[in-house]
Amino acid sequence: MIFLLGAIDFFVFPYLTVRILNSTAKSLGLQEVAALNPGQDFWLTLAVPYMILVAAFSWVAQRGARIHAQPVQFLILAKVSSSLTSLALFVFAGFAYPFLANFIVDGAIVLITYWFYRQARSELVFPVQ
């Protein structure tokens, strides 16, 4: 549900989200990211479907009596990719705080999800090979 709310946030409030992150950057003395001008919303065609897929992975994983392993693995892969991309952009694009924030948030999601995944190993259902 949280990831679906993230998709709605990205789609409905993309400029507000960037402004909030940038205001935090100012208070921490870090760089900001340039907010897009209206009409330059191509990134939304990538971000919103990504968040919807992540929400779907989470929903499918918990359906039924046992946890489906493959959607959890896809969720971890998506969040690792997002986190590491954010870290690379933070380091190579001027230390902009929003990239650091996403690295931390998505990295935490990876660590927490992986920890629960390992704890639930006996409850996981794997696809038949």
PDB file of N, CA and C in Angstrom, residues 2 6 12 15-16 24 30 39 42 48 50 53 71 75 79 96 100 102 113-114 124 127:
ATOM      1  N   ILE A   2       1.967   1.241   0.743  1.00  0.00           N
ATOM      2  CA  ILE A   2       2.839   2.414   0.804  1.00  0.00           C
ATOM      3  C   ILE A   2       3.424   2.721  -0.565  1.00  0.00           C
ATOM      4  N   GLY A   6       3.125   5.991  -2.922  1.00  0.00           N
ATOM      5  CA  GLY A   6       4.275   6.640  -3.540  1.00  0.00           C
ATOM      6  C   GLY A   6       4.032   6.929  -5.004  1.00  0.00           C
ATOM      7  N   VAL A  12       0.807  12.904  -8.723  1.00  0.00           N
ATOM      8  CA  VAL A  12      -0.026  14.057  -8.386  1.00  0.00           C
ATOM      9  C   VAL A  12       0.790  15.232  -7.852  1.00  0.00           C
ATOM     10  N   TYR A  15       6.246  18.030  -8.050  1.00  0.00           N
ATOM     11  CA  TYR A  15       7.012  19.241  -7.726  1.00  0.00           C
ATOM     12  C   TYR A  15       7.070  19.462  -6.221  1.00  0.00           C
ATOM     13  N   LEU A  16       5.988  19.152  -5.526  1.00  0.00           N
ATOM     14  CA  LEU A  16       5.961  19.289  -4.074  1.00  0.00           C
ATOM     15  C   LEU A  16       6.975  18.339  -3.439  1.00  0.00           C
ATOM     16  N   THR A  24      14.824  20.257   2.787  1.00  0.00           N
ATOM     17  CA  THR A  24      15.623  19.497   3.741  1.00  0.00           C
ATOM     18  C   THR A  24      17.104  19.605   3.387  1.00  0.00           C
ATOM     19  N   LEU A  30      23.338  20.571   2.112  1.00  0.00           N
ATOM     20  CA  LEU A  30      23.645  19.740   0.949  1.00  0.00           C
ATOM     21  C   LEU A  30      23.052  20.366  -0.309  1.00  0.00           C
ATOM     22  N   GLY A  39       5.638  20.317 -17.969  1.00  0.00           N
ATOM     23  CA  GLY A  39       5.816  19.856 -19.332  1.00  0.00           C
ATOM     24  C   GLY A  39       7.062  19.008 -19.513  1.00  0.00           C
ATOM     25  N   PHE A  42       8.677  13.668 -18.256  1.00  0.00           N
ATOM     26  CA  PHE A  42       8.951  12.342 -18.807  1.00  0.00           C
ATOM     27  C   PHE A  42       9.315  11.338 -17.717  1.00  0.00           C
ATOM     28  N   VAL A  48       6.263   6.365 -11.901  1.00  0.00           N
ATOM     29  CA  VAL A  48       4.937   5.907 -11.475  1.00  0.00           C
ATOM     30  C   VAL A  48       4.737   4.416 -11.776  1.00  0.00           C
ATOM     31  N   TYR A  50       7.025   2.158 -12.072  1.00  0.00           N
ATOM     32  CA  TYR A  50       7.948   1.442 -11.176  1.00  0.00           C
ATOM     33  C   TYR A  50       7.302   1.255  -9.805  1.00  0.00           C
ATOM     34  N   LEU A  53       4.577  -1.333  -9.982  1.00  0.00           N
ATOM     35  CA  LEU A  53       5.142  -2.691 -10.019  1.00  0.00           C
ATOM     36  C   LEU A  53       5.631  -3.132  -8.643  1.00  0.00           C
ATOM     37  N   PRO A  71       8.194 -12.751  -6.071  1.00  0.00           N
ATOM     38  CA  PRO A  71       7.913 -11.315  -6.028  1.00  0.00           C
ATOM     39  C   PRO A  71       8.753 -10.573  -4.994  1.00  0.00           C
ATOM     40  N   LEU A  75      11.165  -7.490  -5.727  1.00  0.00           N
ATOM     41  CA  LEU A  75      11.108  -6.263  -4.928  1.00  0.00           C
ATOM     42  C   LEU A  75      12.509  -5.884  -4.445  1.00  0.00           C
ATOM     43  N   LYS A  79      14.584  -2.478  -5.493  1.00  0.00           N
ATOM     44  CA  LYS A  79      15.028  -1.516  -4.487  1.00  0.00           C
ATOM     45  C   LYS A  79      16.551  -1.426  -4.406  1.00  0.00           C
ATOM     46  N   ALA A  96      23.706  15.842  -4.274  1.00  0.00           N
ATOM     47  CA  ALA A  96      22.356  16.362  -4.070  1.00  0.00           C
ATOM     48  C   ALA A  96      21.606  15.489  -3.063  1.00  0.00           C
ATOM     49  N   LEU A 100      20.674  11.142  -1.939  1.00  0.00           N
ATOM     50  CA  LEU A 100      21.099  10.512  -0.686  1.00  0.00           C
ATOM     51  C   LEU A 100      19.894   9.985   0.083  1.00  0.00           C
ATOM     52  N   ASN A 102      17.005   9.018  -1.090  1.00  0.00           N
ATOM     53  CA  ASN A 102      16.467   7.817  -1.730  1.00  0.00           C
ATOM     54  C   ASN A 102      17.382   6.618  -1.514  1.00  0.00           C
ATOM     55  N   THR A 113      13.550  -5.850   4.219  1.00  0.00           N
ATOM     56  CA  THR A 113      12.875  -6.894   3.438  1.00  0.00           C
ATOM     57  C   THR A 113      13.715  -8.161   3.395  1.00  0.00           C
ATOM     58  N   TYR A 114      15.009  -7.995   3.175  1.00  0.00           N
ATOM     59  CA  TYR A 114      15.896  -9.165   3.132  1.00  0.00           C
ATOM     60  C   TYR A 114      15.931  -9.878   4.485  1.00  0.00           C
ATOM     61  N   LEU A 124       8.409 -19.744   2.702  1.00  0.00           N
ATOM     62  CA  LEU A 124       8.409 -19.255   1.333  1.00  0.00           C
ATOM     63  C   LEU A 124       7.984 -20.343   0.339  1.00  0.00           C
ATOM     64  N   PRO A 127       8.829 -20.887  -7.116  1.00  0.00           N
ATOM     65  CA  PRO A 127       8.242 -21.412  -8.353  1.00  0.00           C
ATOM     66  C   PRO A 127       8.829 -22.788  -8.696  1.00  0.00           C
TER      67      PRO A 127
END
